[in-house]
PDB file of C-alpha atoms in Angstrom:
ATOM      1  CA  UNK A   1       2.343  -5.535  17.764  1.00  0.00           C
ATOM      2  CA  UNK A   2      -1.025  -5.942  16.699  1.00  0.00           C
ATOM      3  CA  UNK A   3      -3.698  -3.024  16.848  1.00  0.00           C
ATOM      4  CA  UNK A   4      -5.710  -0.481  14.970  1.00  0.00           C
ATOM      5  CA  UNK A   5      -2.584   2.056  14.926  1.00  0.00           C
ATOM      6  CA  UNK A   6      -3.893   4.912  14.403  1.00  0.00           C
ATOM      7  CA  UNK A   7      -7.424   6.227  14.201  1.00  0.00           C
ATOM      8  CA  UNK A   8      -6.715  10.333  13.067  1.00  0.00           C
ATOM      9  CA  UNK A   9      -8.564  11.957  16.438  1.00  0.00           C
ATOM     10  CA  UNK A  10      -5.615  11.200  18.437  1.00  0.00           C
ATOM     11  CA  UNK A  11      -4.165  14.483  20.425  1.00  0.00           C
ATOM     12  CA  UNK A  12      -0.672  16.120  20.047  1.00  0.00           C
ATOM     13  CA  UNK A  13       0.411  13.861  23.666  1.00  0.00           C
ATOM     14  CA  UNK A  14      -1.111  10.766  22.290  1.00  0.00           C
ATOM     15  CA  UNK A  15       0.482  10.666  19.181  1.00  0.00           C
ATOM     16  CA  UNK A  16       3.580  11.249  21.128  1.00  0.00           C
ATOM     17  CA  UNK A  17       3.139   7.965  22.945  1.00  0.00           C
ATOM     18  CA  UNK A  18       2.167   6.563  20.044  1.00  0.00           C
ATOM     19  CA  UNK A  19       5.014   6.848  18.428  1.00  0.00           C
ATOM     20  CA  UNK A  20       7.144   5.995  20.561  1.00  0.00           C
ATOM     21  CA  UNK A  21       5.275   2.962  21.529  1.00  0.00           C
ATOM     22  CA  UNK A  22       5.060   1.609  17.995  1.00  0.00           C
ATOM     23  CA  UNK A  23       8.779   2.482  17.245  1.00  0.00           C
ATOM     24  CA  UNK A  24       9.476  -0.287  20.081  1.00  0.00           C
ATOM     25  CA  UNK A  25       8.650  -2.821  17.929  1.00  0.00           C
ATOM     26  CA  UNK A  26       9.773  -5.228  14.541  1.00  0.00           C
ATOM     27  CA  UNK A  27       6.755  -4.847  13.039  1.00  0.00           C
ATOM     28  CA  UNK A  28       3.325  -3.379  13.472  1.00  0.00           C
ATOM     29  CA  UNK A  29       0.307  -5.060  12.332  1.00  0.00           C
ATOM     30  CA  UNK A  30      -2.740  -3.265  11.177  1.00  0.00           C
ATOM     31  CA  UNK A  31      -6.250  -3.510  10.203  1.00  0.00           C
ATOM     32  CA  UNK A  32      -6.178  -1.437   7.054  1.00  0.00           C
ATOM     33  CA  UNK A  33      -4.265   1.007   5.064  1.00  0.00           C
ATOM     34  CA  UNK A  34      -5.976   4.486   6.621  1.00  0.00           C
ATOM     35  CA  UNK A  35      -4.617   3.245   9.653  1.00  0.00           C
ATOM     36  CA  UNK A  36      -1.083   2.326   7.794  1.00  0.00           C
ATOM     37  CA  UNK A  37      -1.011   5.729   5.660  1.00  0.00           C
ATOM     38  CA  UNK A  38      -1.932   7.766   9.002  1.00  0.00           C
ATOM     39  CA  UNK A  39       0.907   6.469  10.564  1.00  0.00           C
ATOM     40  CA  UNK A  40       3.938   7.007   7.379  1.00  0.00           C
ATOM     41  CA  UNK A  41       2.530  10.656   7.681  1.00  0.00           C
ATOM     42  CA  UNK A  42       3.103  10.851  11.296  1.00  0.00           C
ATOM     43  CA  UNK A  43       6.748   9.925  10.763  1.00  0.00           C
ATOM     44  CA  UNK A  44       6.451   5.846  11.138  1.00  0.00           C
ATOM     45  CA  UNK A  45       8.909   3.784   9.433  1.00  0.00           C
ATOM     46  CA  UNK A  46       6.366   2.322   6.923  1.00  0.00           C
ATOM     47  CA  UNK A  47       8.432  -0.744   6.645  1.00  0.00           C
ATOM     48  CA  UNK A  48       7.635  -1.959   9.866  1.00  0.00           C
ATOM     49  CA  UNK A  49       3.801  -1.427   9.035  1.00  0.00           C
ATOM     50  CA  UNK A  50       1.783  -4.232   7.430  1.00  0.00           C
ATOM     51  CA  UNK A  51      -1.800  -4.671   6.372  1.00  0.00           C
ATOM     52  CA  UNK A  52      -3.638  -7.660   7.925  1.00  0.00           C
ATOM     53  CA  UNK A  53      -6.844  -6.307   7.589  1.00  0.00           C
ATOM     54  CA  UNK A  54     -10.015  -8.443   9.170  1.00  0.00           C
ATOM     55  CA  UNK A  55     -12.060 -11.621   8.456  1.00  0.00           C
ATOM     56  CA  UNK A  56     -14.846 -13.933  10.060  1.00  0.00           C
ATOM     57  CA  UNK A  57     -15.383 -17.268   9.062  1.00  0.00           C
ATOM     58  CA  UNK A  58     -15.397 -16.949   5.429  1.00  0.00           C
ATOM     59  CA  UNK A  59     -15.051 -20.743   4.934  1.00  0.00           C
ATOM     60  CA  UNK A  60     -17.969 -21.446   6.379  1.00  0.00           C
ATOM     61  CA  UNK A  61     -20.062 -18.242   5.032  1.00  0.00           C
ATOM     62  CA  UNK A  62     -18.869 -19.929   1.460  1.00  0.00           C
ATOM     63  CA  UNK A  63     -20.402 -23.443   2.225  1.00  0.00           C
ATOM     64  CA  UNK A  64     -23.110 -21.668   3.600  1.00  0.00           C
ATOM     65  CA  UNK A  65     -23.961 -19.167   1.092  1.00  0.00           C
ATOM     66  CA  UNK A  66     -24.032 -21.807  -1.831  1.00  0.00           C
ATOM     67  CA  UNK A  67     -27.701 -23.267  -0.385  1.00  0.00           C
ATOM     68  CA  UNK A  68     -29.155 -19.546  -0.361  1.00  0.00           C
ATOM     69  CA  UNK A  69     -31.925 -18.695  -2.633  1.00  0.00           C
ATOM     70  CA  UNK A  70     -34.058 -15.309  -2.934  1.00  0.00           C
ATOM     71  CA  UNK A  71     -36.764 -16.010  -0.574  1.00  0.00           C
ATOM     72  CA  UNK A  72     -40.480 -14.946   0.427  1.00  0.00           C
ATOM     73  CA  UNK A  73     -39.113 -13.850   4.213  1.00  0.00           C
ATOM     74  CA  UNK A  74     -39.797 -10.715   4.385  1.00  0.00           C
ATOM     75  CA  UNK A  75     -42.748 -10.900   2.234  1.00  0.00           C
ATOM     76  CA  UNK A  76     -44.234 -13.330   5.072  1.00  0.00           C
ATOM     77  CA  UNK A  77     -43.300 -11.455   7.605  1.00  0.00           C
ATOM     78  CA  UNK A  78     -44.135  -7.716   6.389  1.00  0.00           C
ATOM     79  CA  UNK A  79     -46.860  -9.017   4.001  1.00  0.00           C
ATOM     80  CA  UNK A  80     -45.507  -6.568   1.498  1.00  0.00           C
ATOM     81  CA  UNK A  81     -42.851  -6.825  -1.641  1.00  0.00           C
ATOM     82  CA  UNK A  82     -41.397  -3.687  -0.588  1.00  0.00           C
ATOM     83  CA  UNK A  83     -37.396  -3.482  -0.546  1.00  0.00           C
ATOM     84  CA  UNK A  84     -35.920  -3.817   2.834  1.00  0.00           C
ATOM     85  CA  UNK A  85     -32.836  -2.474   4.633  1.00  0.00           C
ATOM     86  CA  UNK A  86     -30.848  -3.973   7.538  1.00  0.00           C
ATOM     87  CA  UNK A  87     -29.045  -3.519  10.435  1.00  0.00           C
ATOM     88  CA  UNK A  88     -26.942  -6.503  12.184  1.00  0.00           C
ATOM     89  CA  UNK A  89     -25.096  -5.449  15.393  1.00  0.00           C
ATOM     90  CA  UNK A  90     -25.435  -4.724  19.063  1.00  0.00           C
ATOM     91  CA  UNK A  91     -28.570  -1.846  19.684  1.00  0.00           C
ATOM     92  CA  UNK A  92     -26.339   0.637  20.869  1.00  0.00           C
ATOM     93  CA  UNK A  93     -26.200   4.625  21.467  1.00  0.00           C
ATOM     94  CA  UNK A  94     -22.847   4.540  19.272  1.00  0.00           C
ATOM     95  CA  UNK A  95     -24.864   2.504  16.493  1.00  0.00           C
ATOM     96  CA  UNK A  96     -27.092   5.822  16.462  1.00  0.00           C
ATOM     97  CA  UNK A  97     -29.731   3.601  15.199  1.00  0.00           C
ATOM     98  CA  UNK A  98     -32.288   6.175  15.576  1.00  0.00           C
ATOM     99  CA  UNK A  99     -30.577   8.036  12.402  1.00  0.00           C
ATOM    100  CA  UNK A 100     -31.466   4.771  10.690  1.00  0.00           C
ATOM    101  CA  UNK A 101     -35.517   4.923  11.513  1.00  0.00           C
ATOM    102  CA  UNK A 102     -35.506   8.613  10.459  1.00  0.00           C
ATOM    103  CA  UNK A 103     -34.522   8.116   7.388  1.00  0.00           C
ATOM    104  CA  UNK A 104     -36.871   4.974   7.070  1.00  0.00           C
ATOM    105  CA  UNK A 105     -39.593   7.750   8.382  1.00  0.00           C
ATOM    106  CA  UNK A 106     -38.077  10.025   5.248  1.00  0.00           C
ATOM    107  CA  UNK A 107     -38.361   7.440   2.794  1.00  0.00           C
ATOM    108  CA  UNK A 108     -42.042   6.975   3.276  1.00  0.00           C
ATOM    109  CA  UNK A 109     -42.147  10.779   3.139  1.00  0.00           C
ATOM    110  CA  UNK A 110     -40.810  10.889  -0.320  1.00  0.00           C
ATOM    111  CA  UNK A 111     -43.524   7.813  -0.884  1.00  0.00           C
ATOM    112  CA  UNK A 112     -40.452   5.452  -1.268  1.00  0.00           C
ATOM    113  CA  UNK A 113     -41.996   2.437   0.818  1.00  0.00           C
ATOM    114  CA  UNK A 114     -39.574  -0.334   2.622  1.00  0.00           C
ATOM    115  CA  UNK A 115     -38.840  -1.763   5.462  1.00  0.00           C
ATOM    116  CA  UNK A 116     -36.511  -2.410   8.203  1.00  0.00           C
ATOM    117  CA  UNK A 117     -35.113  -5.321   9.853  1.00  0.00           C
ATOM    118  CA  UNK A 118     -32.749  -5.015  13.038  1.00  0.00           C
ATOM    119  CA  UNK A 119     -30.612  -8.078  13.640  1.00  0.00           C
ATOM    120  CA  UNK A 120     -29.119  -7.601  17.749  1.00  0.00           C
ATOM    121  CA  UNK A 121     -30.076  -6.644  20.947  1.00  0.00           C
ATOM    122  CA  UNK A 122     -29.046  -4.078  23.282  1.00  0.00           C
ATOM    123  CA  UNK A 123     -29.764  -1.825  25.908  1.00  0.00           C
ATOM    124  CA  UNK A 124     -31.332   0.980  23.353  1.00  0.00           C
ATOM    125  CA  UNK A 125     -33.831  -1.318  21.872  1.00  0.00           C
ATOM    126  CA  UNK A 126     -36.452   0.493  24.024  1.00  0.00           C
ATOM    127  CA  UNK A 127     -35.790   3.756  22.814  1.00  0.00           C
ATOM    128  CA  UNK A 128     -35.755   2.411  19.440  1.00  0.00           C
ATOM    129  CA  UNK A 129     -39.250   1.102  19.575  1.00  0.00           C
ATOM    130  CA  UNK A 130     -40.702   3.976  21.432  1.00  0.00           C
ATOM    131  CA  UNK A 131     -39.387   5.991  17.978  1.00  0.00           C
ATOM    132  CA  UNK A 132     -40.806   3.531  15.881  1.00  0.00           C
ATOM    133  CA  UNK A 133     -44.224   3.544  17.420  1.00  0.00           C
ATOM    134  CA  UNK A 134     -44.112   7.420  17.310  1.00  0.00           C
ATOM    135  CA  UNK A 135     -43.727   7.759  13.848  1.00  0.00           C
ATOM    136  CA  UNK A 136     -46.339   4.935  13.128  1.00  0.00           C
ATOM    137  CA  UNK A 137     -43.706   2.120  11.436  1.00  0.00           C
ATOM    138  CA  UNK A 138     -44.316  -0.635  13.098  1.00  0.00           C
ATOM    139  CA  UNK A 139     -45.361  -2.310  10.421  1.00  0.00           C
ATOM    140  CA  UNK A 140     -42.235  -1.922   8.572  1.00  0.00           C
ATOM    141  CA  UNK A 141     -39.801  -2.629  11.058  1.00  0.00           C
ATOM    142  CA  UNK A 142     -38.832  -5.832  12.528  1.00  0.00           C
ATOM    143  CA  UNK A 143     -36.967  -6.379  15.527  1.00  0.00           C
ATOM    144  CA  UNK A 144     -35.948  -9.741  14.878  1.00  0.00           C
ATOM    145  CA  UNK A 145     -33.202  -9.821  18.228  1.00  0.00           C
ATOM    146  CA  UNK A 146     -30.328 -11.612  18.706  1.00  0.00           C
ATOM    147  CA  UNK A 147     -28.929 -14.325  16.489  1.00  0.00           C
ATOM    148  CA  UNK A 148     -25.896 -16.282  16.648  1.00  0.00           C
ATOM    149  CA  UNK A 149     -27.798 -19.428  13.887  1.00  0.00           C
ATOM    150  CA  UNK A 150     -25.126 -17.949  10.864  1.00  0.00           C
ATOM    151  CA  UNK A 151     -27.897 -20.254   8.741  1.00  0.00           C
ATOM    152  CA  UNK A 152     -30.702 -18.431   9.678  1.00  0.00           C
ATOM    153  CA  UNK A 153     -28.847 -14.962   9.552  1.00  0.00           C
ATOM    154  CA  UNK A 154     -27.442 -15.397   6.429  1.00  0.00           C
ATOM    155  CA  UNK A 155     -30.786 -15.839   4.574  1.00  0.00           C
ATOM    156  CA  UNK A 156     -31.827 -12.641   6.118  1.00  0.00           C
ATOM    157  CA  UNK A 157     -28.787 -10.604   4.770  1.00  0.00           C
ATOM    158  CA  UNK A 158     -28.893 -12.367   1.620  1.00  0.00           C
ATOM    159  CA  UNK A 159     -32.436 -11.236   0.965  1.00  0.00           C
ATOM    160  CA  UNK A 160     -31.958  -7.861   2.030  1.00  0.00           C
ATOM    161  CA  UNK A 161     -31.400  -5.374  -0.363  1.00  0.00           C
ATOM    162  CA  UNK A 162     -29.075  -3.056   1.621  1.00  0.00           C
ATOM    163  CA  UNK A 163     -27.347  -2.456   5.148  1.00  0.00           C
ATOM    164  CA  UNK A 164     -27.359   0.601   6.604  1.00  0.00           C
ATOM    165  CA  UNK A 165     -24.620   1.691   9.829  1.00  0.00           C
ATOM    166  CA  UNK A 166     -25.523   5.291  10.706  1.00  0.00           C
ATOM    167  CA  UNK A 167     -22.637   4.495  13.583  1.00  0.00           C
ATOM    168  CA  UNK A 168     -19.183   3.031  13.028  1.00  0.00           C
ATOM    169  CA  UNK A 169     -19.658   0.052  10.562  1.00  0.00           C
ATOM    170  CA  UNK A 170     -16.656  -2.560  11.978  1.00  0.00           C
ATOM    171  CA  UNK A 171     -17.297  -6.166  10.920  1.00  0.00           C
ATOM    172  CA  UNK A 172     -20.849  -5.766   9.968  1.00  0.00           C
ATOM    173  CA  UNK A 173     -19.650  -4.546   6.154  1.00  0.00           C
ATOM    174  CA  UNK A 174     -17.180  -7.707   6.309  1.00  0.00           C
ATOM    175  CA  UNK A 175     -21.040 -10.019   7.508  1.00  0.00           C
ATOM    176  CA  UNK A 176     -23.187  -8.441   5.021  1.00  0.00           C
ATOM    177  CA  UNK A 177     -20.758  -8.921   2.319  1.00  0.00           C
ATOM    178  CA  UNK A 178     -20.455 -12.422   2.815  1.00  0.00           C
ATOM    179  CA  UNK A 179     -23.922 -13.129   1.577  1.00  0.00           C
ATOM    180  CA  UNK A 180     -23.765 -10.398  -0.633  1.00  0.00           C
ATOM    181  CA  UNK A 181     -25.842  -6.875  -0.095  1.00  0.00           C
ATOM    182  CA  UNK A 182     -23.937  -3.628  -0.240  1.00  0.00           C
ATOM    183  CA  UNK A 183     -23.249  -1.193   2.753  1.00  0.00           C
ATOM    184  CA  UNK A 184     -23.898   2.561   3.504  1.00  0.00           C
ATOM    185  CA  UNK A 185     -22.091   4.202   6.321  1.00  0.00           C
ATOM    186  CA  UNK A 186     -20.756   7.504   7.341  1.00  0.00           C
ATOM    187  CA  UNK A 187     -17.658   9.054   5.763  1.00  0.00           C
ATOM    188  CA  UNK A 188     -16.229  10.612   8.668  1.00  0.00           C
ATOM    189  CA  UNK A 189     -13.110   8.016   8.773  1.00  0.00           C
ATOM    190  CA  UNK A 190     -11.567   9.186  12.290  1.00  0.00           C
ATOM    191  CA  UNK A 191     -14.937   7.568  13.504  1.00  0.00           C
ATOM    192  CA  UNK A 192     -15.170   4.581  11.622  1.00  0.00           C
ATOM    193  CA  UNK A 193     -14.416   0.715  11.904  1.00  0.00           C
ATOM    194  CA  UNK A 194     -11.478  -0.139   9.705  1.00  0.00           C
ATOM    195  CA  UNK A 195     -13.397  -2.169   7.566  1.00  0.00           C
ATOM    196  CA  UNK A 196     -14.963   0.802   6.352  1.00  0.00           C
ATOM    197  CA  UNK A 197     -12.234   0.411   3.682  1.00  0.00           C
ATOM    198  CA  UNK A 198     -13.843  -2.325   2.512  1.00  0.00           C
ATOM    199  CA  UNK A 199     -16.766  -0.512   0.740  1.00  0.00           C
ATOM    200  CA  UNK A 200     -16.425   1.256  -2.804  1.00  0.00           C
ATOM    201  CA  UNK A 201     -18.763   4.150  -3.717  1.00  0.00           C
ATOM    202  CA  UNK A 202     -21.097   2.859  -6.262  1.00  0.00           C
ATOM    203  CA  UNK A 203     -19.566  -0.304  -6.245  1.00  0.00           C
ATOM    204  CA  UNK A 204     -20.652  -2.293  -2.902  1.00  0.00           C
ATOM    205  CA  UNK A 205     -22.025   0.408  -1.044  1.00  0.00           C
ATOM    206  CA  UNK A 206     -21.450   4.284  -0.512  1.00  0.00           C
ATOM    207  CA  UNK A 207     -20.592   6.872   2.620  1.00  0.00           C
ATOM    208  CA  UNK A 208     -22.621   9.721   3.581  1.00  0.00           C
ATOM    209  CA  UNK A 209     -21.948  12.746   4.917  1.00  0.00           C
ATOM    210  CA  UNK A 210     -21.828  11.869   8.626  1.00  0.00           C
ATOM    211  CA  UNK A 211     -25.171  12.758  11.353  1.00  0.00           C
ATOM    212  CA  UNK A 212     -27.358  13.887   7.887  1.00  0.00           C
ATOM    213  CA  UNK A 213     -30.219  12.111   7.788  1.00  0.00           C
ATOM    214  CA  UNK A 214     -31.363  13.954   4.071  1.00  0.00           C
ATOM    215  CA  UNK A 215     -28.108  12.254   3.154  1.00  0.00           C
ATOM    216  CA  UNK A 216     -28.304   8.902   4.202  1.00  0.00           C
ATOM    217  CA  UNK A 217     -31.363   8.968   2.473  1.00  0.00           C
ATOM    218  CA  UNK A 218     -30.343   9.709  -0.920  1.00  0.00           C
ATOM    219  CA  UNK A 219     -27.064   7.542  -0.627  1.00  0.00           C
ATOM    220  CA  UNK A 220     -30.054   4.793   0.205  1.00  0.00           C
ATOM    221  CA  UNK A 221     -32.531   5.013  -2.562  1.00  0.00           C
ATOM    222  CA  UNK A 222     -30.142   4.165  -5.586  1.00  0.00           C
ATOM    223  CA  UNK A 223     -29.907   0.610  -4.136  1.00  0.00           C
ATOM    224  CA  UNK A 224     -33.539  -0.483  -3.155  1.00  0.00           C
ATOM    225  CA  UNK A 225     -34.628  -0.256  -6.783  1.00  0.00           C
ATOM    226  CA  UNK A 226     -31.925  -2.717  -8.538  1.00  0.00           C
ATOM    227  CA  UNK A 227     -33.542  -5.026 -10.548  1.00  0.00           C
ATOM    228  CA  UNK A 228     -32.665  -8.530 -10.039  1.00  0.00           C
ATOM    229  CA  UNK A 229     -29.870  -8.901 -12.392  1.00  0.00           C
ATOM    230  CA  UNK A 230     -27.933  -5.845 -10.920  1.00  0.00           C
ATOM    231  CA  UNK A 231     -28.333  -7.429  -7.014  1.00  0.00           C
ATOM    232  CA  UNK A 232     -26.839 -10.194  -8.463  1.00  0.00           C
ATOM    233  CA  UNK A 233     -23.948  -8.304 -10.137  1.00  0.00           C
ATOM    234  CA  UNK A 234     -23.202  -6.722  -6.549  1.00  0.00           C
ATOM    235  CA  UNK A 235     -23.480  -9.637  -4.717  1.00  0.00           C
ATOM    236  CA  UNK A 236     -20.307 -10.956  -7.145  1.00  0.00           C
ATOM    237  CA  UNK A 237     -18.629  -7.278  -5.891  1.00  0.00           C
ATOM    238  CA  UNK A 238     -19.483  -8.028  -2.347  1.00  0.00           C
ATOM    239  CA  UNK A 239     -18.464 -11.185  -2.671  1.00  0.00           C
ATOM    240  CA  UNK A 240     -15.100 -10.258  -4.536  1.00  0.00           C
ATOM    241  CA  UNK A 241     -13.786  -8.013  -1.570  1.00  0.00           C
ATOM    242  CA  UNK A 242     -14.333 -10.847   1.534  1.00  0.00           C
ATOM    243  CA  UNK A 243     -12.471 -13.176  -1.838  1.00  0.00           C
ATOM    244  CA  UNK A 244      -9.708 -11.015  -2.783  1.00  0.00           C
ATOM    245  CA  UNK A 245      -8.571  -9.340   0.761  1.00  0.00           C
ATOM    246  CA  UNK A 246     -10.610 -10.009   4.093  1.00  0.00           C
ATOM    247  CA  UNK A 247     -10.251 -13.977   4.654  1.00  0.00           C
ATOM    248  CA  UNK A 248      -8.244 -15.734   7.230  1.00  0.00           C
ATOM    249  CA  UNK A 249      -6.146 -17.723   4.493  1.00  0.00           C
ATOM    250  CA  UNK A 250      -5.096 -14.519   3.364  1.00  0.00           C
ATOM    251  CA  UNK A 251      -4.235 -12.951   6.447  1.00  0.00           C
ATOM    252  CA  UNK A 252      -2.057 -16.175   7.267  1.00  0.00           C
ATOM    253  CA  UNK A 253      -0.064 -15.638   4.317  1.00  0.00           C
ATOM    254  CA  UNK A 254       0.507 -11.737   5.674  1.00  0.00           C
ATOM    255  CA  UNK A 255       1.791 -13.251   9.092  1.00  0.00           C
ATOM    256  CA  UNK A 256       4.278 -16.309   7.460  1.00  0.00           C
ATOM    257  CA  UNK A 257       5.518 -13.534   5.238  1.00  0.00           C
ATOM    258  CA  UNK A 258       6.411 -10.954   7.900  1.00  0.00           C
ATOM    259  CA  UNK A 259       7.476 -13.636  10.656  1.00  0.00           C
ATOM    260  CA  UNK A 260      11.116 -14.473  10.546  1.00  0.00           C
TER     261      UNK A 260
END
């Protein structure tokens, strides 16, 4: 079997069913290790429980990523040098995107100017722009749409300075990581993405304390001022985790090693 396992919400039936479910099979393939040490705890046989973890399509992010250069994008487009955060993903409720132009809305308060870019579409765009225009940002936010040119979306992430996922994170850590900005999301695990795994406190991102706005804000500001050498130095960390663990080559070599 192949699934997320277990997520930590699950009720005294479910886990029930669970277990018995996964106890049907040889193995049991999961995302991530939460998932894997969830399960142990729960009374799994942790042999039959291996890591696969997630990927996209690093080979191509690699070719791509080797013709990126810092660019004057979002000094066109904003007609300001001021750092800028993103968001790639569907425009959601669940992406609680609205968390994310609060704390834009705080930063300004604190007189720490930057903008916002929003890579997606979705049926809460409206109500995101409504917000926007109430608190008088639209000049630093950009609602660039949907995207699926991976040329043209990884110039935008690599120029970014940060991602921020008020909502589950899921395979936008493993994106911006690609092409090399760090990622902030909640730390309230039972509601996360398993990639959330992915992202090391002061490393390649941070977590903050889940639905606090004050929060996300300070778990923000350390990474819009980096100078230029330090983006560089966690691009390499970004770029070390997609590298060292969430590739397809590797997760091949987890599946010929645990297929008989």
């Amino acid at each position: 079997l192949w699934s997320h396992g277990w997520y930590g919400r699950e009720s005294n039936i479910k886990k029930i069913i669970k277990k018995i479910f996964f106890s049907l099979s040889t193995k049991v393939i999961l995302y991530g290790d939460h998932a894997r040490n969830l399960m142990i705890k729960e009374g799994v046989n942790q042999n039959k429980l291996v890591c696969v973890y997630n990927s996209l399509d690093t080979n191509n992010q690699v070719k791509i990523r080797g013709t990126l250069n810092y660019s004057s994008i979002y000094e066109n487009y904003f007609g300001n040098n001021d750092p800028v955060i993103l968001f790639i993903g569907r425009i959601t409720k669940s992406k609680k995107l609205n968390q994310l132009i609060l704390c834009l809305r705080l930063l300004h308060q604190k007189n720490i100017t930057c903008n916002l870019i929003i890579i997606g579409s979705g049926e809460y765009e409206f109500s995101l722009s409504e917000l926007v225009s109430k608190y008088k940002l639209n000049n630093n936010v950009w609602f660039y749409g949907s995207s699926y040119n991976e040329k043209k979306i990884a110039n935008l992430i690599f120029n970014a300075n940060v991602c921020v996922s008020p909502g589950n994170v899921g395979l936008t850590a493993l994106h911006c990581f690609a092409y090399g900005i760090p990622v902030i999301t909640h730390n309230n695990f039972t509601n996360q993405g398993p990639e959330f795994e992915s992202i090391t406190p002061n490393l390649n991102g941070d977590f903050f304390i889940e639905d606090s706005i004050e929060d996300m804000c300070e778990k923000t500001i350390p990474w819009l001022s980096l100078s230029k050498h330090q983006r560089n130095a966690v691009k390499q960390d970004c770029y070390d985790v997609i590298k060292d663990k969430y590739n397809p080559n590797n997760q091949i070599n987890i599946l010929k090693n645990n297929i008989n």
